[in-house]
Amino acid sequence: MSDEVARVATCPVHQISPMHPDILKSPWGMNRRLRDEAPVFQDSEFRHFFCFTL
Amino acid sequence: MKHRYSRTPNSGIFFVSRYEDVIQIAKDHKTFSSRMMGPTRAMAGSEDPEVVAVLKSGYENVPTMLTEDPPNQRRYRKFVDGAFSPSSLKSLEPFIENLSNELIDTFIDKGECEFLSKFGVPLPLRVIISQLGAPQEDLPLFRKWTEAFIGNLSQQLDKEGILQAAKDMVEFQHYFVARMNERRAEPADDILSKLVNASFDGEQPLTDAECLSMLSQILVAGNETTSASLTEGLWLLIENPDQYQLLKDDPSPEMISRLVEEVLRISSPSSNMFRRTTREVEMHGVTIPENSILFARFASANHDDNQFPEAAKFNLMRDNLKDQVAFGKGVHHCLGAALSRREMNIGFKVILDRMENFRLAEGASDPEFSANALLHGMTGLDIAFRQKVKMYQHKKRGVSPFFYAG
């Protein structure tokens, strides 16, 4: 388990970073926390969605 | 090629994670738009002049199926719906079965393989190549282009990665524009010919840019998600011997269908899909401003204990397997869902017919997943197995998918 995945298990929910690479690889623990504690979660740090195709 | 760099107004991205909420979003395309242009920012070029130069050598990117809303989205879908209809797919079944067997022929004597590259990737990729009417020897190109599109979706590329992805995607465009011109002059029985020559109700035929947008979506949706689920499915059988035993005891089509649905639920390869709010919305006490980008989190929905009791458990005998939303829901329900299901049903049947006693290869670590904002899949899976049936009867039939030109 990476440090970030371990941190997400216990940190305050507003400190979760859903787009952290380690969380994208292993999202299950975060998913459970968001479903239980923040079903609509605002990640105000991630402002850019880059997509030049699709 | 224009590209889109969408910036949410002041709010970042919203993540919606519960099953019932994801379903609500998927069903309400008027409030939750798939169109990422318009009020969000759409610029020709990025801040990097090298990327700008590459993109300008390609074709304009336009919204079509996944990136468009009804009624335009429906217009695009009807150009290709026929190619993915049940009757069209039925005729593909012998091809998929023969291909599955030929792929297994390449490694079965060794008793081990890296499953993703030897089976998970080539099975759906070769099928979609044949559907598009391209030569099978171009498989390495299609793999490269798929990786470029996926890398772009990942939101994880560095500057060098973005530049390379842009080059590869422009290469994809020029490759297909040449093939589209060939199909206009000489139509064949493939998706490409249908795309470039079809016209409904006196409408204008699709432009090159529209065709390219649709082809890129068909390419990614047509192989990457199936690759991921086939591979994770085998891992799930290794990790859950009790469920594997159920299949050994009853390898009927119904049980394999159950396997496919539960693998799709657990793996959920299209983990997130983006939407843009067309008006201010309140959900669970959170105000989502108009023009916000949100992720409808299908993978999280598929693991919601309120919908799927003990959702983390791999359980072929669930009574609501069909409620899984790995292929989305509503107007954007995956165009290739039926094809993917056929590939997985046939692929797993052939695997279970010919091999058994699956396990991690000696010395192999537990598989890892790649980091991607929208897609989720393993980076590889080293397995060992025992051979059940060495050779398959496809040799007698004289059909060799490897040389099938579609």
Coordinates of C-alpha atoms in Angstrom, one line a residue:
Chain A
M1 CA 0.0 0.0 0.0
S2 CA 1.4 3.4 -1.0
D3 CA 1.8 6.2 1.5
E4 CA -0.9 8.1 -0.2
V5 CA -3.4 5.2 -0.1
A6 CA -2.6 4.8 3.6
R7 CA -3.1 8.5 4.3
V8 CA -6.4 8.6 2.5
A9 CA -7.7 5.9 4.8
T10 CA -7.5 8.1 7.9
C11 CA -7.1 11.8 6.8
P12 CA -10.0 14.3 7.0
V13 CA -12.2 13.7 4.0
H14 CA -11.6 17.2 2.6
Q15 CA -7.9 16.4 2.3
I16 CA -8.4 13.6 -0.1
S17 CA -6.9 14.1 -3.5
P18 CA -8.8 11.9 -5.9
M19 CA -6.5 12.6 -8.8
H20 CA -3.3 11.6 -7.0
P21 CA -1.6 8.9 -9.2
D22 CA -1.5 6.4 -6.3
I23 CA -5.2 6.9 -5.7
L24 CA -6.0 6.5 -9.4
K25 CA -4.2 3.1 -9.3
S26 CA -5.8 2.0 -6.1
P27 CA -9.1 3.9 -5.6
W28 CA -11.2 1.5 -3.6
G29 CA -10.6 2.8 -0.1
M30 CA -11.1 6.4 -1.2
N31 CA -14.3 5.4 -3.1
R32 CA -15.7 3.9 0.1
R33 CA -14.9 7.0 2.1
L34 CA -16.4 9.3 -0.5
R35 CA -19.6 7.3 -0.8
D36 CA -20.0 7.2 3.0
E37 CA -18.8 10.7 3.9
A38 CA -18.9 13.0 0.8
P39 CA -21.1 11.6 -1.9
V40 CA -20.6 14.8 -3.8
F41 CA -16.9 15.7 -3.3
Q42 CA -15.4 18.9 -4.5
D43 CA -11.8 18.8 -5.5
S44 CA -11.0 22.4 -5.7
E45 CA -7.3 21.8 -6.4
F46 CA -7.8 20.0 -9.7
R47 CA -9.1 22.8 -12.0
H48 CA -7.9 21.7 -15.4
F49 CA -9.3 18.9 -17.5
F50 CA -7.1 18.5 -20.5
C51 CA -8.6 16.7 -23.5
F52 CA -7.6 17.2 -27.0
T53 CA -9.5 14.3 -28.4
L54 CA -12.6 12.2 -27.8
Chain B
M1 CA -6.7 19.6 -34.8
K2 CA -8.3 21.8 -32.2
H3 CA -8.0 20.6 -28.7
R4 CA -9.9 21.4 -25.6
Y5 CA -8.6 22.7 -22.4
S6 CA -11.5 23.0 -20.1
R7 CA -11.3 25.0 -16.9
T8 CA -14.0 24.8 -14.4
P9 CA -15.2 28.3 -13.4
N10 CA -13.9 28.5 -9.8
S11 CA -14.9 25.2 -8.4
G12 CA -12.5 22.5 -9.4
I13 CA -14.0 19.1 -10.2
F14 CA -16.9 17.4 -8.5
F15 CA -16.8 13.7 -7.8
V16 CA -20.2 11.9 -7.5
S17 CA -19.8 8.4 -6.1
R18 CA -23.0 6.8 -5.0
Y19 CA -24.9 4.4 -7.3
E20 CA -28.2 6.2 -7.2
D21 CA -26.6 9.6 -7.9
V22 CA -24.5 8.3 -10.8
I23 CA -27.7 6.8 -12.4
Q24 CA -29.4 10.1 -12.0
I25 CA -26.6 11.9 -13.8
A26 CA -26.4 9.4 -16.6
K27 CA -30.2 9.6 -17.2
D28 CA -30.4 13.4 -17.2
H29 CA -28.4 14.6 -20.2
K30 CA -30.1 18.0 -20.2
T31 CA -28.6 18.9 -16.8
F32 CA -25.5 16.9 -17.1
S33 CA -24.1 17.5 -20.5
S34 CA -21.4 15.5 -22.2
R35 CA -20.5 18.4 -24.4
M36 CA -17.2 19.8 -23.2
M37 CA -17.1 22.8 -25.5
G38 CA -19.2 25.9 -25.3
P39 CA -19.1 27.8 -22.1
T40 CA -16.1 25.9 -20.9
R41 CA -13.0 27.1 -22.7
A42 CA -12.1 25.6 -26.0
M43 CA -8.9 26.9 -27.5
A44 CA -7.0 26.0 -30.6
G45 CA -3.6 24.9 -29.2
S46 CA -2.1 24.6 -25.8
E47 CA 0.5 26.7 -24.0
D48 CA 3.2 24.5 -25.5
P49 CA 4.1 25.7 -29.0
E50 CA 5.5 22.2 -30.0
V51 CA 2.1 20.6 -29.2
V52 CA 0.3 23.4 -31.0
A53 CA 2.4 22.8 -34.1
V54 CA 1.7 19.1 -34.1
L55 CA -2.0 19.5 -33.5
K56 CA -2.3 22.0 -36.3
S57 CA -1.0 19.4 -38.7
G58 CA -4.0 17.2 -38.0
Y59 CA -7.7 17.6 -38.2
E60 CA -10.1 19.7 -36.1
N61 CA -11.6 17.8 -33.2
V62 CA -15.4 18.0 -33.1
P63 CA -17.9 16.6 -30.6
T64 CA -19.7 13.5 -31.8
M65 CA -20.9 10.6 -29.8
L66 CA -19.4 10.5 -26.3
T67 CA -18.7 14.2 -26.4
E68 CA -22.1 15.3 -27.7
D69 CA -25.7 15.5 -26.4
P70 CA -29.0 14.5 -28.0
P71 CA -30.3 15.2 -30.6
N72 CA -26.9 15.4 -32.3
Q73 CA -25.5 12.5 -30.3
R74 CA -28.3 10.3 -31.6
R75 CA -27.5 11.4 -35.2
Y76 CA -24.0 10.2 -34.8
R77 CA -24.9 6.9 -33.1
K78 CA -27.2 5.9 -35.9
F79 CA -24.4 5.9 -38.4
V80 CA -22.7 3.0 -36.5
D81 CA -25.5 1.4 -34.5
G82 CA -26.0 -1.2 -37.3
A83 CA -22.4 -2.3 -37.1
F84 CA -22.9 -3.2 -33.4
S85 CA -26.4 -4.7 -33.8
P86 CA -27.1 -8.2 -32.5
S87 CA -27.3 -9.6 -36.1
S88 CA -24.0 -8.1 -37.1
L89 CA -22.3 -9.3 -33.9
K90 CA -23.7 -12.8 -34.3
S91 CA -21.8 -13.2 -37.5
L92 CA -18.6 -12.3 -35.7
E93 CA -18.8 -15.1 -33.2
P94 CA -16.8 -17.7 -35.2
F95 CA -14.1 -15.1 -35.8
I96 CA -13.9 -14.3 -32.1
E97 CA -13.8 -18.0 -31.1
N98 CA -11.1 -18.8 -33.7
L99 CA -9.1 -15.8 -32.7
S100 CA -9.3 -16.7 -29.0
N101 CA -8.0 -20.2 -29.8
E102 CA -5.2 -19.0 -32.1
L103 CA -4.0 -16.6 -29.4
I104 CA -3.9 -19.4 -26.8
D105 CA -2.1 -21.6 -29.3
T106 CA 0.8 -19.1 -29.1
F107 CA 1.5 -19.7 -25.4
I108 CA -0.3 -22.8 -24.2
D109 CA 2.8 -25.1 -24.6
K110 CA 4.7 -22.9 -22.2
G111 CA 2.3 -23.2 -19.3
E112 CA 2.6 -19.6 -18.5
C113 CA 2.2 -16.2 -20.2
E114 CA 1.8 -12.5 -19.6
F115 CA -1.9 -12.6 -20.1
L116 CA -2.6 -8.9 -20.9
S117 CA -0.2 -8.7 -23.9
K118 CA -0.8 -12.3 -25.1
F119 CA -4.6 -12.4 -24.9
G120 CA -6.3 -9.4 -23.2
V121 CA -5.0 -6.8 -25.6
P122 CA -4.9 -8.7 -29.0
L123 CA -8.3 -10.3 -28.8
P124 CA -10.5 -7.1 -28.8
L125 CA -7.9 -5.1 -30.7
R126 CA -7.8 -7.6 -33.6
V127 CA -11.6 -7.7 -33.6
I128 CA -11.9 -4.0 -33.9
I129 CA -9.2 -3.8 -36.6
S130 CA -11.2 -6.3 -38.6
Q131 CA -14.4 -4.3 -38.0
L132 CA -12.8 -1.1 -39.2
G133 CA -11.6 -2.9 -42.3
A134 CA -7.9 -2.4 -41.6
P135 CA -5.1 -4.9 -42.2
Q136 CA -4.2 -7.1 -39.2
E137 CA -0.5 -6.4 -39.8
D138 CA -1.2 -2.8 -38.6
L139 CA -1.9 -4.1 -35.1
P140 CA 1.2 -2.4 -33.6
L141 CA 0.0 1.0 -35.0
F142 CA -3.4 0.5 -33.5
R143 CA -1.9 -0.4 -30.2
K144 CA 0.3 2.7 -30.3
W145 CA -2.7 4.9 -31.1
T146 CA -4.8 3.3 -28.4
E147 CA -2.1 4.1 -25.9
A148 CA -1.9 7.7 -27.1
F149 CA -5.6 8.2 -26.6
I150 CA -5.5 6.5 -23.2
G151 CA -2.5 8.6 -22.2
N152 CA -4.4 11.7 -23.1
L153 CA -7.4 10.6 -21.1
S154 CA -5.2 9.7 -18.1
Q155 CA -4.5 13.4 -17.1
Q156 CA -1.1 12.0 -16.0
L157 CA 1.2 12.8 -19.0
D158 CA 4.1 15.1 -18.7
K159 CA 5.1 17.5 -21.4
E160 CA 7.0 14.9 -23.4
G161 CA 4.1 12.5 -23.1
I162 CA 1.6 15.0 -24.3
L163 CA 3.7 15.8 -27.3
Q164 CA 4.2 12.2 -28.2
A165 CA 0.5 11.5 -27.7
A166 CA -0.4 14.4 -30.0
K167 CA 2.0 13.1 -32.7
D168 CA 0.5 9.6 -32.5
M169 CA -3.1 10.9 -32.7
V170 CA -2.3 13.0 -35.7
E171 CA -0.7 10.0 -37.3
F172 CA -4.0 8.1 -36.6
Q173 CA -5.9 10.9 -38.3
H174 CA -3.9 10.9 -41.5
Y175 CA -3.9 7.1 -41.6
F176 CA -7.7 7.0 -41.5
V177 CA -8.3 9.9 -43.8
A178 CA -6.4 8.0 -46.4
R179 CA -8.4 4.9 -45.8
M180 CA -11.7 6.9 -45.8
N181 CA -10.8 8.2 -49.2
E182 CA -10.2 4.6 -50.4
R183 CA -13.6 3.6 -49.0
R184 CA -15.4 6.4 -50.7
A185 CA -13.9 5.3 -54.0
E186 CA -14.5 1.6 -53.3
P187 CA -16.8 0.7 -50.4
A188 CA -16.3 -2.5 -48.5
D189 CA -18.3 -4.3 -45.8
D190 CA -16.8 -2.5 -42.8
I191 CA -17.6 0.3 -40.4
L192 CA -15.4 2.7 -42.2
S193 CA -17.4 2.3 -45.5
K194 CA -20.6 2.8 -43.6
L195 CA -19.3 5.9 -41.9
V196 CA -18.1 7.7 -45.0
N197 CA -20.9 6.7 -47.3
A198 CA -23.9 6.8 -45.1
S199 CA -26.5 9.5 -45.2
F200 CA -29.8 9.5 -43.4
D201 CA -32.9 11.4 -44.4
G202 CA -31.1 13.6 -46.9
E203 CA -28.6 14.8 -44.3
Q204 CA -25.1 15.7 -45.3
P205 CA -22.6 12.8 -45.1
L206 CA -20.2 13.0 -42.1
T207 CA -17.2 15.2 -42.5
D208 CA -13.7 13.8 -42.2
A209 CA -13.4 15.5 -38.8
E210 CA -16.6 13.9 -37.6
C211 CA -15.6 10.5 -38.8
L212 CA -12.2 10.8 -37.1
S213 CA -13.8 11.7 -33.8
M214 CA -16.1 8.7 -34.0
L215 CA -13.3 6.4 -35.1
S216 CA -11.1 7.4 -32.1
Q217 CA -14.0 6.7 -29.8
I218 CA -14.7 3.3 -31.4
L219 CA -11.0 2.4 -31.2
V220 CA -10.6 3.1 -27.5
A221 CA -14.1 1.9 -26.4
G222 CA -13.7 -1.1 -28.7
N223 CA -10.7 -2.6 -27.2
E224 CA -9.2 -1.0 -24.1
T225 CA -12.1 -1.7 -21.7
T226 CA -12.5 -5.3 -22.9
S227 CA -8.7 -5.8 -22.5
A228 CA -8.9 -4.6 -18.9
S229 CA -11.9 -6.7 -18.0
L230 CA -10.6 -9.9 -19.5
T231 CA -7.3 -9.5 -17.7
E232 CA -8.8 -8.5 -14.3
G233 CA -11.3 -11.3 -14.7
L234 CA -8.6 -13.9 -14.9
W235 CA -7.0 -12.4 -11.8
L236 CA -10.3 -12.5 -10.0
L237 CA -10.6 -16.2 -10.7
I238 CA -7.1 -16.7 -9.3
E239 CA -8.0 -14.8 -6.2
N240 CA -11.3 -16.4 -5.7
P241 CA -10.9 -20.2 -6.1
D242 CA -14.4 -20.8 -4.7
Q243 CA -15.9 -18.8 -7.6
Y244 CA -13.6 -20.5 -10.1
Q245 CA -14.8 -23.9 -8.7
L246 CA -18.4 -22.8 -9.5
L247 CA -17.4 -22.4 -13.1
K248 CA -15.6 -25.7 -13.3
D249 CA -18.6 -27.4 -11.9
D250 CA -21.0 -25.7 -14.3
P251 CA -19.2 -24.1 -17.3
S252 CA -22.6 -23.4 -19.0
P253 CA -23.2 -20.3 -21.1
E254 CA -25.4 -18.9 -18.3
M255 CA -22.6 -19.3 -15.7
I256 CA -20.0 -17.7 -18.1
S257 CA -22.4 -14.8 -18.6
R258 CA -22.6 -14.4 -14.8
L259 CA -18.8 -14.4 -14.7
V260 CA -18.7 -11.7 -17.4
E261 CA -21.3 -9.4 -15.6
E262 CA -19.5 -9.8 -12.2
V263 CA -16.1 -9.2 -13.7
L264 CA -17.5 -6.0 -15.4
R265 CA -18.9 -4.8 -12.1
I266 CA -15.8 -5.4 -10.1
S267 CA -13.3 -4.2 -12.8
S268 CA -15.4 -1.3 -14.1
P269 CA -12.7 -0.3 -16.7
S270 CA -14.5 2.9 -17.6
S271 CA -14.2 4.1 -14.1
N272 CA -15.3 7.8 -14.5
M273 CA -17.1 9.7 -17.1
F274 CA -17.1 13.5 -17.3
R275 CA -20.2 15.7 -17.5
R276 CA -20.7 19.4 -17.5
T277 CA -23.6 21.0 -15.6
T278 CA -25.9 23.2 -17.7
R279 CA -27.4 24.8 -14.6
E280 CA -26.8 25.1 -10.9
V281 CA -27.5 21.8 -9.2
E282 CA -27.8 20.9 -5.5
M283 CA -26.9 17.3 -4.5
H284 CA -26.5 16.1 -0.9
G285 CA -26.3 19.7 0.3
V286 CA -23.5 20.6 -2.1
T287 CA -24.1 23.4 -4.7
I288 CA -22.6 22.6 -8.0
P289 CA -22.4 25.8 -10.1
E290 CA -23.5 25.9 -13.8
N291 CA -20.7 24.9 -16.1
S292 CA -18.9 22.8 -13.5
I293 CA -17.2 19.6 -14.6
L294 CA -18.0 16.6 -12.6
F295 CA -17.1 12.9 -12.7
A296 CA -19.9 10.4 -12.7
R297 CA -18.0 7.6 -11.0
F298 CA -19.3 4.4 -12.5
A299 CA -16.6 2.3 -10.8
S300 CA -17.6 3.6 -7.4
A301 CA -21.3 3.1 -8.2
N302 CA -20.6 -0.5 -9.0
H303 CA -19.0 -1.0 -5.6
D304 CA -21.8 0.7 -3.6
D305 CA -22.9 -1.7 -0.8
N306 CA -26.3 -0.2 -0.9
Q307 CA -26.8 -1.5 -4.4
F308 CA -24.6 -4.6 -4.3
P309 CA -24.5 -6.1 -0.8
E310 CA -20.9 -6.9 0.2
A311 CA -19.9 -5.2 -3.0
A312 CA -16.2 -5.8 -2.7
K313 CA -16.8 -9.6 -2.8
F314 CA -16.5 -11.3 -6.2
N315 CA -19.8 -13.3 -6.3
L316 CA -21.1 -14.9 -9.5
M317 CA -24.4 -15.7 -7.8
R318 CA -25.6 -12.2 -7.1
D319 CA -29.2 -11.7 -7.9
N320 CA -28.8 -8.3 -9.5
L321 CA -25.8 -8.8 -11.7
K322 CA -27.5 -6.9 -14.5
D323 CA -27.7 -3.7 -12.4
Q324 CA -24.0 -3.1 -12.9
V325 CA -23.2 0.0 -14.9
A326 CA -19.7 -0.7 -16.3
F327 CA -21.0 0.3 -19.7
G328 CA -22.7 3.4 -18.4
K329 CA -26.4 4.2 -18.5
G330 CA -28.8 6.4 -20.5
V331 CA -28.2 7.9 -23.9
H332 CA -24.5 7.3 -23.6
H333 CA -24.7 3.6 -22.8
C334 CA -21.6 2.1 -24.5
L335 CA -22.1 1.6 -28.2
G336 CA -19.8 -1.4 -28.0
A337 CA -21.3 -3.1 -24.9
A338 CA -22.8 -6.0 -26.9
L339 CA -19.5 -6.6 -28.7
S340 CA -17.5 -6.4 -25.5
R341 CA -19.9 -8.9 -23.8
R342 CA -19.6 -11.3 -26.8
E343 CA -15.8 -11.1 -26.7
M344 CA -15.7 -11.7 -23.0
N345 CA -18.2 -14.6 -23.1
I346 CA -16.4 -16.3 -25.9
G347 CA -13.0 -15.5 -24.7
F348 CA -13.6 -16.8 -21.2
K349 CA -15.3 -19.9 -22.6
V350 CA -12.3 -20.8 -24.7
I351 CA -9.9 -20.0 -21.8
L352 CA -11.8 -22.3 -19.4
D353 CA -12.1 -25.0 -22.1
R354 CA -8.4 -25.1 -22.7
M355 CA -6.6 -24.2 -19.5
E356 CA -7.1 -24.7 -15.8
N357 CA -5.3 -24.3 -12.4
F358 CA -4.6 -20.7 -13.0
R359 CA -2.2 -19.0 -10.7
L360 CA 0.4 -16.2 -10.6
A361 CA 3.6 -17.2 -12.4
E362 CA 6.4 -18.1 -10.1
G363 CA 8.2 -15.0 -8.8
A364 CA 5.5 -12.7 -10.1
S365 CA 4.2 -9.9 -7.9
D366 CA 0.5 -9.1 -7.5
P367 CA -0.6 -7.1 -10.5
E368 CA -0.6 -3.3 -10.4
F369 CA -3.0 -0.9 -12.0
S370 CA -2.2 2.1 -14.2
A371 CA -3.0 5.7 -13.1
N372 CA -5.7 7.1 -15.3
A373 CA -8.5 9.6 -14.5
L374 CA -11.1 7.9 -16.7
L375 CA -10.0 4.3 -17.3
H376 CA -8.8 1.6 -14.9
G377 CA -6.9 -1.5 -15.8
M378 CA -3.9 -3.7 -14.9
T379 CA -0.4 -3.0 -16.3
G380 CA 0.2 -6.7 -16.8
L381 CA -0.6 -10.2 -15.4
D382 CA 1.9 -13.0 -15.3
I383 CA 0.1 -16.3 -14.9
A384 CA 0.9 -20.0 -14.9
F385 CA -1.7 -22.6 -15.7
R386 CA -2.2 -26.3 -16.6
Q387 CA -3.0 -27.2 -20.2
K388 CA -6.3 -29.0 -20.8
V389 CA -6.7 -29.0 -24.6
K390 CA -3.5 -28.4 -26.6
M391 CA -4.9 -27.9 -30.1
Y392 CA -8.1 -26.5 -31.2
Q393 CA -10.2 -27.6 -34.2
H394 CA -10.0 -24.3 -35.9
K395 CA -7.1 -25.7 -38.0
K396 CA -9.7 -28.1 -39.5
R397 CA -12.0 -25.3 -40.4
G398 CA -9.3 -23.5 -42.3
V399 CA -10.0 -20.2 -40.8
S400 CA -7.1 -18.2 -39.6
P401 CA -8.1 -14.9 -38.0
F402 CA -4.5 -13.7 -38.0
F403 CA -4.7 -13.3 -41.7
Y404 CA -8.3 -12.2 -41.9
A405 CA -8.4 -8.8 -43.6
G406 CA -12.0 -8.0 -42.8

